[in-house]
Coordinates of C-alpha atoms in Angstrom, one line a residue:
Chain T
X1089 CA 13.8 26.8 6.7
X1090 CA 12.3 25.1 3.6
X1091 CA 9.1 23.3 4.3
X1092 CA 6.8 20.9 2.3
X1093 CA 3.8 23.3 2.5
X1094 CA 6.0 26.0 0.9
X1095 CA 6.0 23.9 -2.3
X1096 CA 2.2 24.4 -2.5
X1097 CA 2.4 28.1 -1.6
X1098 CA 5.0 28.7 -4.3
X1099 CA 3.1 26.8 -6.9
X1100 CA -0.1 28.6 -6.0
X1101 CA 1.7 32.0 -6.5
X1102 CA 3.2 30.9 -9.9
X1103 CA 0.3 29.0 -11.4
X1104 CA -2.7 30.0 -9.4
X1105 CA -5.3 28.8 -12.0
X1106 CA -3.6 25.6 -13.0
X1107 CA -5.3 22.3 -12.0
X1108 CA -3.6 20.9 -8.9
X1109 CA -5.8 17.9 -8.2
X1110 CA -8.2 15.8 -10.2
X1111 CA -10.3 13.3 -8.1
X1112 CA -13.0 11.5 -10.2
X1113 CA -13.3 14.5 -12.4
X1114 CA -13.6 17.0 -9.6
X1115 CA -10.8 19.4 -10.1
X1116 CA -9.3 22.2 -7.9
X1117 CA -6.8 24.8 -8.9
X1118 CA -3.5 25.5 -7.0
X1119 CA -5.1 28.7 -5.6
X1120 CA -8.1 26.8 -4.4
X1121 CA -6.0 24.0 -2.7
X1122 CA -3.8 26.7 -1.1
X1123 CA -6.8 28.6 0.3
X1124 CA -8.6 25.4 1.5
X1125 CA -5.5 24.1 3.3
X1126 CA -5.0 27.5 5.0
X1127 CA -8.6 27.4 6.4
X1128 CA -8.0 23.9 7.8
X1129 CA -4.6 25.2 9.3
X1130 CA -6.5 28.1 11.0
X1131 CA -9.1 25.8 12.5
X1132 CA -6.4 23.5 13.8
X1133 CA -4.4 26.3 15.2
X1134 CA -7.4 27.7 17.0
X1135 CA -8.0 24.4 18.8
X1136 CA -4.5 23.5 19.9
X1137 CA -2.0 25.4 22.0
X1138 CA 0.8 22.9 21.4
X1139 CA 3.0 24.2 18.6
X1140 CA 4.0 20.7 17.4
X1141 CA 0.8 18.7 17.5
X1142 CA 0.0 15.5 15.6
X1143 CA -3.1 15.0 13.6
X1144 CA -4.3 11.7 12.1
X1145 CA -5.8 11.7 8.7
X1146 CA -8.7 9.2 8.5
X1147 CA -10.0 10.2 5.0
X1148 CA -10.4 8.4 1.8
X1149 CA -8.2 9.5 -1.1
X1150 CA -9.8 12.8 -2.0
X1151 CA -9.3 16.5 -2.5
X1152 CA -10.1 16.9 1.3
X1153 CA -7.4 14.5 2.3
X1154 CA -4.8 16.5 0.4
X1155 CA -6.1 19.8 1.8
X1156 CA -6.0 18.3 5.3
X1157 CA -2.4 17.1 4.9
X1158 CA -1.3 20.5 3.8
X1159 CA -3.5 22.2 6.4
X1160 CA -1.7 20.2 9.2
X1161 CA 1.7 21.1 7.8
X1162 CA 0.8 24.7 7.5
X1163 CA -0.3 24.9 11.2
X1164 CA 3.1 23.5 12.2
X1165 CA 1.7 20.0 12.9
X1166 CA 2.7 16.5 11.9
X1167 CA 0.3 14.3 9.9
X1168 CA -0.3 10.6 10.7
X1169 CA -2.0 9.1 7.7
X1170 CA -4.4 6.1 8.6
X1171 CA -5.6 3.2 6.5
X1172 CA -9.3 3.6 6.4
X1173 CA -9.6 0.0 5.5
X1174 CA -7.6 -1.2 8.6
X1175 CA -9.3 -2.8 11.6
X1176 CA -10.4 -0.2 14.2
X1177 CA -8.1 -1.7 16.8
X1178 CA -5.1 -1.0 14.6
X1179 CA -6.0 2.6 14.1
X1180 CA -6.8 3.0 17.8
X1181 CA -3.3 1.7 18.6
X1182 CA -1.7 4.1 16.2
X1183 CA -3.5 7.2 17.4
X1184 CA -2.8 6.3 21.0
X1185 CA 0.8 5.3 20.4
X1186 CA 1.8 8.6 18.8
X1187 CA -0.7 10.6 21.0
X1188 CA -2.5 12.5 18.2
X1189 CA -4.2 15.7 19.2
X1190 CA -6.7 15.5 16.3
X1191 CA -8.3 12.9 14.1
X1192 CA -9.6 14.3 10.8
X1193 CA -12.5 12.3 9.2
X1194 CA -15.1 13.0 6.6
X1195 CA -18.1 13.0 8.8
X1196 CA -18.2 12.7 12.5
X1197 CA -19.9 9.2 12.6
X1198 CA -16.7 8.0 10.9
X1199 CA -14.8 8.8 14.0
X1200 CA -16.7 6.8 16.7
X1201 CA -13.8 4.3 16.7
X1202 CA -11.4 6.9 18.0
X1203 CA -12.4 6.6 21.5
X1204 CA -15.2 4.2 22.0
X1205 CA -15.7 4.7 25.8
X1206 CA -15.4 8.5 25.7
X1207 CA -16.9 9.9 22.7
X1208 CA -14.5 12.6 21.5
X1209 CA -15.5 16.1 20.8
X1210 CA -16.1 16.3 17.1
X1211 CA -16.9 19.3 15.0
X1212 CA -18.0 19.5 11.4
X1213 CA -16.3 22.1 9.3
X1214 CA -17.7 23.3 6.0
X1215 CA -15.6 25.0 3.4
X1216 CA -17.7 25.8 0.4
X1217 CA -18.3 22.4 -1.2
X1218 CA -16.3 20.5 1.3
X1219 CA -16.9 19.3 4.7
X1220 CA -14.6 17.5 7.1
X1221 CA -15.0 16.5 10.7
X1222 CA -12.3 17.0 13.4
X1223 CA -12.1 15.0 16.6
X1224 CA -10.1 16.8 19.3
X1225 CA -8.4 14.5 21.8
X1226 CA -6.3 15.3 24.8
X1227 CA -3.2 13.2 24.8
X1228 CA -2.5 11.9 28.3
X1229 CA 1.1 12.9 28.5
X1230 CA 3.6 14.6 26.2
X1231 CA 6.3 12.2 25.3
X1232 CA 8.7 15.0 25.9
X1233 CA 10.6 14.1 22.8
X1234 CA 12.8 17.0 21.7
X1235 CA 13.3 17.0 17.9
X1236 CA 15.6 19.7 16.5
X1237 CA 13.7 19.8 13.2
X1238 CA 10.0 19.9 12.7
X1239 CA 8.3 16.6 11.9
X1240 CA 6.2 16.5 8.8
X1241 CA 4.6 13.0 9.0
X1242 CA 4.8 9.7 10.8
X1243 CA 4.3 6.5 8.7
X1244 CA 3.4 3.3 10.6
X1245 CA 4.8 0.1 9.3
X1246 CA 4.6 -3.5 10.5
X1247 CA 6.7 -4.3 13.7
X1248 CA 8.2 -7.6 14.6
X1249 CA 7.1 -7.3 18.2
X1250 CA 3.5 -7.5 17.4
X1251 CA 2.6 -3.8 17.1
X1252 CA 3.3 -1.4 14.2
X1253 CA 5.9 1.1 14.6
X1254 CA 5.9 4.8 13.6
X1255 CA 8.7 6.1 11.4
X1256 CA 9.2 9.8 11.8
X1257 CA 10.1 12.2 9.0
X1258 CA 11.2 15.8 9.1
X1259 CA 10.4 18.3 6.4
X1260 CA 14.0 18.2 5.3
X1261 CA 13.9 14.4 5.0
X1262 CA 11.1 14.5 2.5
X1263 CA 12.4 17.5 0.6
X1264 CA 15.8 16.1 0.0
X1265 CA 14.1 13.1 -1.6
X1266 CA 11.7 15.3 -3.7
X1267 CA 14.6 17.5 -4.9
X1268 CA 16.5 14.4 -6.0
X1269 CA 13.3 13.2 -7.9
X1270 CA 13.1 16.6 -9.8
X1271 CA 16.6 15.9 -11.3
X1272 CA 15.8 12.4 -12.4
X1273 CA 12.1 12.3 -13.6
X1274 CA 12.1 15.7 -15.4
X1275 CA 8.6 16.9 -14.2
X1276 CA 7.1 20.1 -15.6
X1277 CA 4.0 22.1 -15.0
X1278 CA 2.5 20.1 -17.9
X1279 CA 3.1 16.7 -16.3
X1280 CA 0.2 14.6 -15.0
X1281 CA 1.1 12.4 -12.1
X1282 CA -0.9 9.4 -10.8
X1283 CA -1.6 9.1 -7.1
X1284 CA -2.2 5.4 -6.8
X1285 CA -0.7 4.6 -3.4
X1286 CA -2.7 5.5 -0.3
X1287 CA -1.2 8.3 1.8
X1288 CA -0.2 5.8 4.6
X1289 CA 2.1 4.1 2.1
X1290 CA 5.5 5.7 1.4
X1291 CA 5.1 5.7 -2.3
X1292 CA 2.6 8.5 -1.9
X1293 CA 5.4 11.0 -0.9
X1294 CA 6.7 11.1 -4.5
X1295 CA 3.4 11.5 -6.2
X1296 CA 2.1 14.2 -3.9
X1297 CA 5.0 16.5 -3.3
X1298 CA 6.8 16.2 -6.7
X1299 CA 3.7 17.0 -8.4
X1300 CA 2.8 20.0 -6.3
X1301 CA 6.4 21.3 -6.4
X1302 CA 6.3 21.5 -10.1
X1303 CA 2.8 22.9 -10.5
X1304 CA 1.8 19.7 -12.3
X1305 CA -1.6 17.9 -12.0
X1306 CA -2.1 15.1 -9.6
X1307 CA -4.8 12.5 -10.5
X1308 CA -6.1 11.1 -7.2
X1309 CA -7.1 7.4 -7.6
X1310 CA -9.6 6.2 -5.0
X1311 CA -9.5 2.8 -3.4
X1312 CA -12.2 1.2 -5.6
X1313 CA -10.7 2.4 -8.9
X1314 CA -7.2 1.5 -7.6
X1315 CA -7.9 -2.1 -7.6
X1316 CA -9.9 -2.2 -10.9
X1317 CA -7.3 -2.7 -13.7
X1318 CA -9.8 -1.9 -16.4
X1319 CA -10.7 1.5 -14.8
X1320 CA -7.0 2.2 -14.4
X1321 CA -6.2 1.5 -18.0
X1322 CA -9.1 3.8 -18.9
X1323 CA -7.9 6.5 -16.5
X1324 CA -4.3 6.6 -17.8
X1325 CA -5.8 7.3 -21.3
X1326 CA -8.6 9.7 -20.1
X1327 CA -6.3 11.8 -17.9
X1328 CA -3.2 11.7 -20.1
X1329 CA -1.0 10.4 -17.2
X1330 CA 2.7 11.2 -17.9
X1331 CA 4.2 9.9 -14.6
X1332 CA 2.9 6.6 -13.2
X1333 CA 4.1 5.2 -9.9
X1334 CA 2.9 2.1 -8.2
X1335 CA 3.9 -1.4 -7.1
X1336 CA 4.6 -4.0 -9.8
X1337 CA 1.4 -5.8 -8.6
X1338 CA -0.8 -3.1 -9.9
X1339 CA 1.1 -2.8 -13.3
X1340 CA 0.9 -6.6 -13.7
X1341 CA -2.9 -6.4 -13.1
X1342 CA -3.3 -3.6 -15.7
X1343 CA -1.3 -5.9 -18.1
X1344 CA -3.2 -9.0 -17.4
X1345 CA -6.8 -7.8 -16.8
X1346 CA -6.9 -4.1 -17.9
X1347 CA -7.0 -4.7 -21.7
X1348 CA -4.4 -2.0 -22.1
X1349 CA -3.7 -2.9 -25.8
X1350 CA -7.1 -1.4 -26.6
X1351 CA -6.1 2.0 -25.0
X1352 CA -3.9 4.9 -26.2
X1353 CA -1.3 5.3 -23.5
X1354 CA 1.2 7.3 -25.5
X1355 CA 1.1 10.1 -22.8
X1356 CA 3.1 7.9 -20.4
X1357 CA 6.8 9.2 -20.2
X1358 CA 7.9 7.6 -16.8
X1359 CA 6.7 4.3 -15.4
X1360 CA 8.1 4.0 -11.8
X1361 CA 7.7 0.9 -9.7
X1362 CA 8.9 0.0 -6.2
X1363 CA 8.2 -2.3 -3.3
X1364 CA 8.7 -5.8 -4.8
X1365 CA 10.3 -7.6 -7.6
X1366 CA 8.8 -7.2 -11.1
X1367 CA 8.8 -10.5 -12.9
X1368 CA 11.0 -9.9 -16.0
X1369 CA 8.5 -11.6 -18.4
X1370 CA 5.7 -9.3 -17.4
X1371 CA 8.1 -6.3 -17.7
X1372 CA 9.0 -7.4 -21.2
X1373 CA 5.3 -7.3 -22.1
X1374 CA 4.6 -4.1 -20.5
X1375 CA 7.6 -2.4 -22.1
X1376 CA 6.5 -3.5 -25.6
X1377 CA 3.1 -2.2 -24.9
X1378 CA 4.4 1.2 -23.7
X1379 CA 7.5 1.7 -26.0
X1380 CA 7.8 5.5 -25.4
X1381 CA 8.0 5.3 -21.6
X1382 CA 11.1 5.0 -19.5
X1383 CA 10.8 2.3 -16.7
X1384 CA 12.6 2.8 -13.4
X1385 CA 12.9 0.2 -10.6
X1386 CA 13.0 2.2 -7.4
X1387 CA 14.2 0.6 -4.2
X1388 CA 14.1 1.6 -0.6
X1389 CA 12.5 0.8 2.8
X1390 CA 10.0 3.3 4.3
X1391 CA 12.9 4.6 6.5
X1392 CA 14.9 5.9 3.6
X1393 CA 12.2 6.4 0.9
X1394 CA 13.8 5.5 -2.4
X1395 CA 17.6 5.0 -1.8
X1396 CA 18.7 3.1 -5.0
X1397 CA 17.4 3.2 -8.5
X1398 CA 17.8 1.5 -11.8
X1399 CA 16.5 2.4 -15.3
X1400 CA 15.5 -0.6 -17.1
X1401 CA 17.5 -0.9 -20.4
X1402 CA 15.4 -1.5 -23.4
X1403 CA 14.4 -3.7 -25.0
X1404 CA 13.7 -6.1 -22.2
X1405 CA 14.7 -9.5 -23.5
X1406 CA 11.8 -11.9 -23.8
X1407 CA 13.7 -14.7 -22.2
X1408 CA 15.3 -12.8 -19.3
X1409 CA 15.0 -14.8 -16.1
X1410 CA 16.8 -12.8 -13.4
X1411 CA 15.0 -9.9 -11.8
X1412 CA 16.6 -6.5 -12.6
X1413 CA 19.0 -5.0 -10.0
X1414 CA 18.1 -2.3 -7.6
X1415 CA 20.9 -0.2 -9.1
X1416 CA 22.9 2.6 -7.9
X1417 CA 22.7 4.7 -4.8
X1418 CA 20.6 7.9 -5.2
X1419 CA 22.8 10.9 -5.4
X1420 CA 21.4 12.6 -2.1
X1421 CA 22.3 9.5 -0.1
X1422 CA 25.3 7.2 0.7
X1423 CA 25.2 3.5 1.1
X1424 CA 27.7 1.0 2.6
X1425 CA 27.6 -2.8 2.8
X1426 CA 28.0 -4.4 6.2
X1427 CA 29.5 -7.9 6.4
X1428 CA 27.4 -10.0 8.7
X1429 CA 28.8 -13.1 10.7
X1430 CA 26.6 -15.3 8.4
X1431 CA 28.7 -14.2 5.5
X1432 CA 25.9 -12.2 4.0
X1433 CA 26.1 -8.4 3.2
X1434 CA 23.5 -5.9 4.6
X1435 CA 22.8 -2.7 2.9
X1436 CA 23.0 0.4 5.1
X1437 CA 22.0 3.9 4.2
X1438 CA 22.9 7.3 5.3
X1439 CA 22.0 10.9 4.4
X1440 CA 19.5 13.7 4.4
X1441 CA 16.4 11.6 3.4
X1442 CA 16.9 8.9 6.1
X1443 CA 14.1 9.0 8.7
X1444 CA 14.7 10.8 11.9
X1445 CA 14.0 7.7 14.1
X1446 CA 11.1 5.5 15.3
X1447 CA 8.4 7.2 17.4
X1448 CA 8.9 6.4 21.1
X1449 CA 10.6 3.1 20.4
X1450 CA 14.1 2.9 21.8
X1451 CA 14.4 -0.9 21.1
X1452 CA 13.7 -0.5 17.4
X1453 CA 15.9 2.6 17.2
X1454 CA 19.0 0.9 18.7
X1455 CA 18.4 -2.2 16.5
X1456 CA 18.1 -0.3 13.2
X1457 CA 20.2 2.9 13.5
X1458 CA 23.9 3.4 14.3
X1459 CA 26.3 6.3 14.3
X1460 CA 29.7 6.1 12.6
X1461 CA 32.0 9.1 12.3
X1462 CA 29.2 11.4 13.2
X1463 CA 26.9 10.2 10.6
X1464 CA 23.7 8.3 11.2
X1465 CA 23.1 5.0 9.3
X1466 CA 20.1 2.9 8.8
X1467 CA 20.4 -0.8 8.6
X1468 CA 17.9 -2.0 5.9
X1469 CA 17.9 -5.6 6.8
X1470 CA 18.1 -6.3 3.1
X1471 CA 20.9 -8.6 1.9
X1472 CA 22.6 -7.4 -1.3
X1473 CA 25.5 -8.2 -3.6
X1474 CA 27.2 -6.1 -6.3
X1475 CA 26.8 -7.2 -9.9
X1476 CA 29.6 -7.2 -12.5
X1477 CA 28.3 -3.9 -13.8
X1478 CA 28.6 -2.4 -10.4
X1479 CA 24.9 -2.5 -9.6
X1480 CA 23.3 -3.4 -6.2
X1481 CA 21.2 -6.6 -6.5
X1482 CA 18.7 -7.6 -3.9
X1483 CA 19.3 -11.1 -2.4
X1484 CA 16.8 -11.4 0.4
X1485 CA 16.2 -10.5 4.1
X1486 CA 18.3 -11.1 7.1
X1487 CA 15.1 -11.3 9.2
X1488 CA 11.5 -12.6 8.8
X1489 CA 10.1 -9.5 7.1
X1490 CA 8.3 -10.2 3.8
X1491 CA 6.8 -8.0 1.1
X1492 CA 3.3 -8.6 -0.2
X1493 CA 1.9 -6.4 -2.9
X1494 CA 4.6 -3.9 -1.8
X1495 CA 3.5 -3.7 1.7
X1496 CA 5.9 -4.9 4.3
X1497 CA 5.0 -7.6 6.7
X1498 CA 6.7 -8.8 9.9
X1499 CA 5.6 -12.4 10.1
X1500 CA 6.1 -12.0 14.0
X1501 CA 3.3 -9.5 14.0
X1502 CA 0.9 -12.1 12.6
X1503 CA 2.2 -14.7 15.1
X1504 CA 1.6 -12.3 18.0
X1505 CA -2.0 -11.7 16.8
X1506 CA -2.8 -15.4 16.4
X1507 CA -1.1 -16.2 19.8
X1508 CA -3.6 -14.1 21.5
X1509 CA -6.4 -16.4 20.3
X1510 CA -7.7 -18.3 23.3
X1511 CA -7.9 -21.7 21.5
X1512 CA -4.4 -21.6 20.1
X1513 CA -1.4 -23.2 21.9
X1514 CA 1.3 -22.4 19.5
X1515 CA 1.7 -20.8 16.1
X1516 CA 4.3 -20.2 13.5
X1517 CA 4.0 -18.2 10.4
X1518 CA 6.0 -18.9 7.2
X1519 CA 6.2 -17.6 3.7
X1520 CA 7.3 -18.7 0.2
X1521 CA 7.5 -16.7 -3.0
X1522 CA 5.9 -18.1 -6.1
X1523 CA 7.6 -18.3 -9.5
X1524 CA 6.0 -15.0 -10.2
X1525 CA 7.7 -13.4 -7.1
X1526 CA 4.3 -13.3 -5.2
X1527 CA 4.4 -13.9 -1.5
X1528 CA 2.2 -16.6 0.0
X1529 CA 1.9 -16.6 3.7
X1530 CA 1.0 -19.8 5.6
X1531 CA 0.0 -19.9 9.3
X1532 CA 0.8 -23.1 11.1
X1533 CA -1.5 -23.7 14.1
X1534 CA -1.3 -25.9 17.1
X1535 CA -4.6 -26.0 18.8
X1536 CA -5.0 -26.2 22.7
X1537 CA -5.9 -29.6 24.0
X1538 CA -9.6 -30.4 23.5
X1539 CA -10.1 -27.2 21.6
X1540 CA -11.9 -27.5 18.3
X1541 CA -10.6 -25.0 15.9
X1542 CA -12.0 -24.2 12.5
X1543 CA -9.3 -23.0 10.2
X1544 CA -11.7 -21.0 8.1
X1545 CA -12.7 -19.0 11.2
X1546 CA -9.1 -18.0 11.8
X1547 CA -9.2 -16.1 8.5
X1548 CA -12.1 -13.9 9.9
X1549 CA -10.2 -13.6 13.3
X1550 CA -7.1 -12.1 11.4
X1551 CA -9.3 -9.9 9.1
X1552 CA -10.7 -8.3 12.3
X1553 CA -7.3 -7.5 13.8
X1554 CA -4.9 -7.1 10.9
X1555 CA -4.7 -5.1 7.7
X1556 CA -6.1 -7.2 4.8
X1557 CA -2.7 -7.8 3.3
X1558 CA -1.4 -9.5 6.5
X1559 CA -4.1 -12.1 6.6
X1560 CA -2.4 -15.4 5.9
X1561 CA -3.3 -17.1 2.6
X1562 CA -3.5 -20.5 4.3
X1563 CA -4.0 -21.9 7.8
X1564 CA -2.7 -25.4 8.4
X1565 CA -3.3 -27.3 11.6
X1566 CA -0.4 -29.3 13.0
X1567 CA -0.3 -31.7 16.0
X1568 CA 2.8 -29.7 17.1
X1569 CA 4.9 -26.9 15.7
X1570 CA 8.3 -28.4 14.7
X1571 CA 11.1 -27.2 17.1
X1572 CA 14.9 -27.1 16.7
X1573 CA 17.1 -28.7 19.3
X1574 CA 17.2 -25.4 21.3
X1575 CA 13.4 -25.5 21.4
X1576 CA 12.9 -22.7 18.9
X1577 CA 10.5 -22.8 16.1
X1578 CA 12.1 -24.7 13.2
X1579 CA 11.4 -22.3 10.4
X1580 CA 13.5 -24.2 7.9
X1581 CA 11.3 -27.3 8.5
X1582 CA 8.1 -25.1 8.0
X1583 CA 9.5 -23.7 4.8
X1584 CA 9.9 -27.2 3.5
X1585 CA 6.3 -28.0 4.4
X1586 CA 5.3 -24.8 2.6
X1587 CA 7.1 -25.8 -0.6
X1588 CA 5.4 -29.2 -0.5
X1589 CA 1.9 -27.9 -0.1
Chain B
X1262 CA -27.8 -22.0 -24.3
X1263 CA -30.1 -23.2 -21.6
X1264 CA -30.1 -20.4 -19.1
X1265 CA -30.6 -22.5 -16.0
X1266 CA -27.8 -24.8 -16.8
X1267 CA -25.4 -21.8 -17.4
X1268 CA -26.3 -20.3 -14.0
X1269 CA -25.4 -23.7 -12.5
X1270 CA -22.1 -23.5 -14.3
X1271 CA -21.4 -20.1 -12.9
X1272 CA -22.2 -21.3 -9.3
X1273 CA -19.9 -24.4 -9.8
X1274 CA -17.1 -22.2 -11.0
X1275 CA -17.4 -19.9 -8.0
X1276 CA -17.6 -22.8 -5.5
X1277 CA -14.6 -24.5 -7.2
X1278 CA -12.3 -21.5 -7.5
X1279 CA -13.1 -19.2 -4.6
X1280 CA -14.9 -20.9 -1.7
X1281 CA -13.6 -23.0 1.2
X1282 CA -15.5 -25.8 2.8
X1283 CA -17.5 -23.7 5.3
X1284 CA -18.1 -21.0 2.9
X1285 CA -19.5 -23.5 0.4
X1286 CA -21.9 -24.9 3.0
X1287 CA -23.5 -21.5 3.7
X1288 CA -23.4 -20.5 0.0
X1289 CA -26.6 -19.5 -1.9
X1290 CA -27.4 -17.2 -4.8
X1291 CA -27.7 -14.2 -2.5
X1292 CA -24.5 -14.7 -0.6
X1293 CA -22.5 -11.6 -0.7
X1294 CA -19.0 -12.5 -2.1
X1295 CA -17.2 -9.2 -2.7
X1296 CA -18.5 -6.9 0.1
X1297 CA -18.0 -9.8 2.6
X1298 CA -14.4 -10.2 1.4
X1299 CA -14.9 -13.9 0.6
X1300 CA -13.5 -13.0 -2.9
X1301 CA -10.5 -10.6 -3.1
X1302 CA -9.9 -8.3 -5.9
X1303 CA -7.8 -10.8 -7.9
X1304 CA -10.6 -13.4 -7.6
X1305 CA -13.1 -10.7 -8.8
X1306 CA -11.0 -10.2 -11.9
X1307 CA -10.7 -13.9 -12.6
X1308 CA -14.5 -14.1 -12.3
X1309 CA -14.9 -11.2 -14.7
X1310 CA -12.7 -13.0 -17.2
X1311 CA -14.7 -16.2 -16.8
X1312 CA -18.1 -14.5 -17.3
X1313 CA -16.9 -12.6 -20.4
X1314 CA -15.6 -15.8 -22.0
X1315 CA -18.4 -18.1 -20.9
X1316 CA -21.2 -15.9 -21.6
X1317 CA -19.7 -13.9 -24.5
X1318 CA -20.3 -10.4 -23.0
X1319 CA -18.1 -7.6 -22.1
X1320 CA -17.8 -5.5 -18.9
X1321 CA -17.2 -1.8 -19.4
X1322 CA -14.6 -0.5 -17.0
X1323 CA -17.2 1.0 -14.7
X1324 CA -19.2 -2.1 -14.7
X1325 CA -16.6 -4.2 -12.8
X1326 CA -18.1 -3.4 -9.5
X1327 CA -20.0 -4.8 -6.6
X1328 CA -23.4 -3.8 -8.0
X1329 CA -22.9 -6.4 -10.7
X1330 CA -20.7 -8.9 -9.0
X1331 CA -21.6 -9.2 -5.3
X1332 CA -24.0 -12.2 -5.5
X1333 CA -24.8 -14.8 -8.1
X1334 CA -28.2 -13.2 -8.6
X1335 CA -26.6 -9.8 -9.3
X1336 CA -24.1 -11.4 -11.7
X1337 CA -27.0 -13.2 -13.4
X1338 CA -29.1 -10.0 -13.7
X1339 CA -26.1 -8.3 -15.3
X1340 CA -25.5 -11.1 -17.7
X1341 CA -29.1 -11.1 -18.7
X1342 CA -29.1 -7.3 -19.2
X1343 CA -26.1 -7.6 -21.5
X1344 CA -27.7 -10.3 -23.5
X1345 CA -30.8 -8.3 -24.3

């Protein structure tokens, strides 16, 4: 059976001395990366009897984090990438929800959050210049889930019931996507890929495995550099990036604050973006700045990775108002459009790259997947229409999920978090998009009687419990949350208030 | 350019653009703005833009970081070092 780690083994055999990774100027060859990941695999194997273990990766973007990912895969395990910036409670939830056997960190003090009551057995491992720390846990029970194909990774994404949910991917899910990318983005061993997205974000799958498959160089961009547009504009020039992939937010920041006009960016061949709408006026400016690059709008929820794509025709008209379509179905997948009772049309996706299912979450599985003529379909929740040219066009959501800087957010998860606050009687979270397609989240708060609530403190309360992108932009206190005649939260009314603010 | 007056202008800009009421009450020249997440990355970029225009200096790409931007005093030291 073909596996993701075989991509690394093959590239190391074919181009042992080529550069595989570059992280802040620290470079490792394919041979070195292959050997390092094998050492990590051996350490994990010697500590775990279970053939299909799960290991959380709690490392900053680094050579070690890539080696750990391939080490876990080589040992037959499943990696669970964590957001090192996320609150501890969220990472605790994830590691306990999917019963990880290991958590891999950079030094053992980083891992104290894993189990605050019972300090886990941690061990530091040194590999030449590198050191990582592995905490070994004993999951209470095995879920007993039988999966016919080995799982490669589990990505956690916002869940409407108040807790994140784990999306499970097999090796063949990821490989079918990567092989499709090979045909469209023409990578070679001379290509230089950016790795901007953190590994817990699905955009990272393309960067990491497409680059390794083709023996190309992957430039790892750490968290600090990743949000500094001037450093990014410098990095594209310095490293000679040929394939860039990020959210439109980052490309907009480079355009507005990175002073890209002062840089030589002629190495860029492919500029890929996904996760949100790219405002056409900014795309116009960027495409003039990078005339030799081809621009692609990639679309797909985490569960399918990229499922439709659209190459932006050039030139981008200066006065274009409408966002570009999400385009045509990727060749390795099929799509169908489901008519909803509301009259809207929901996009559904089937095929080899669609995620296996959600981890241990029967409710979410039956809501989001269905079987038709023996084929499994994923309901994206995205409403679409078909343009005159036959392209799919994104219209909106059928539920209350929003996208902010490419991250998906279930507004219900924010509501659940605020509802647990002892001084809050009721809460409703609403969102609007600005003219620039940026999402602004507003939390409406009804305090308990006699409670004195400081709205500013609620920001801190959320920051301690939710990832930074889920903290509402505004907190508004209301005497009561508006209700419909059936006593449900009146979101239409709240949207009106949002627009008026 | 009267240096003290300009520092006041910088403080006013930060208060006006980035701080809410309770943050403003507790604010002084040593208040951490970036590491405390009072200012997010976009706010930091707006601040860099402001400082460059207002004080006629330029940040190199590696200078856009907490060491130079976390507090008003750090910003001021950086501006002075650039002016020398």
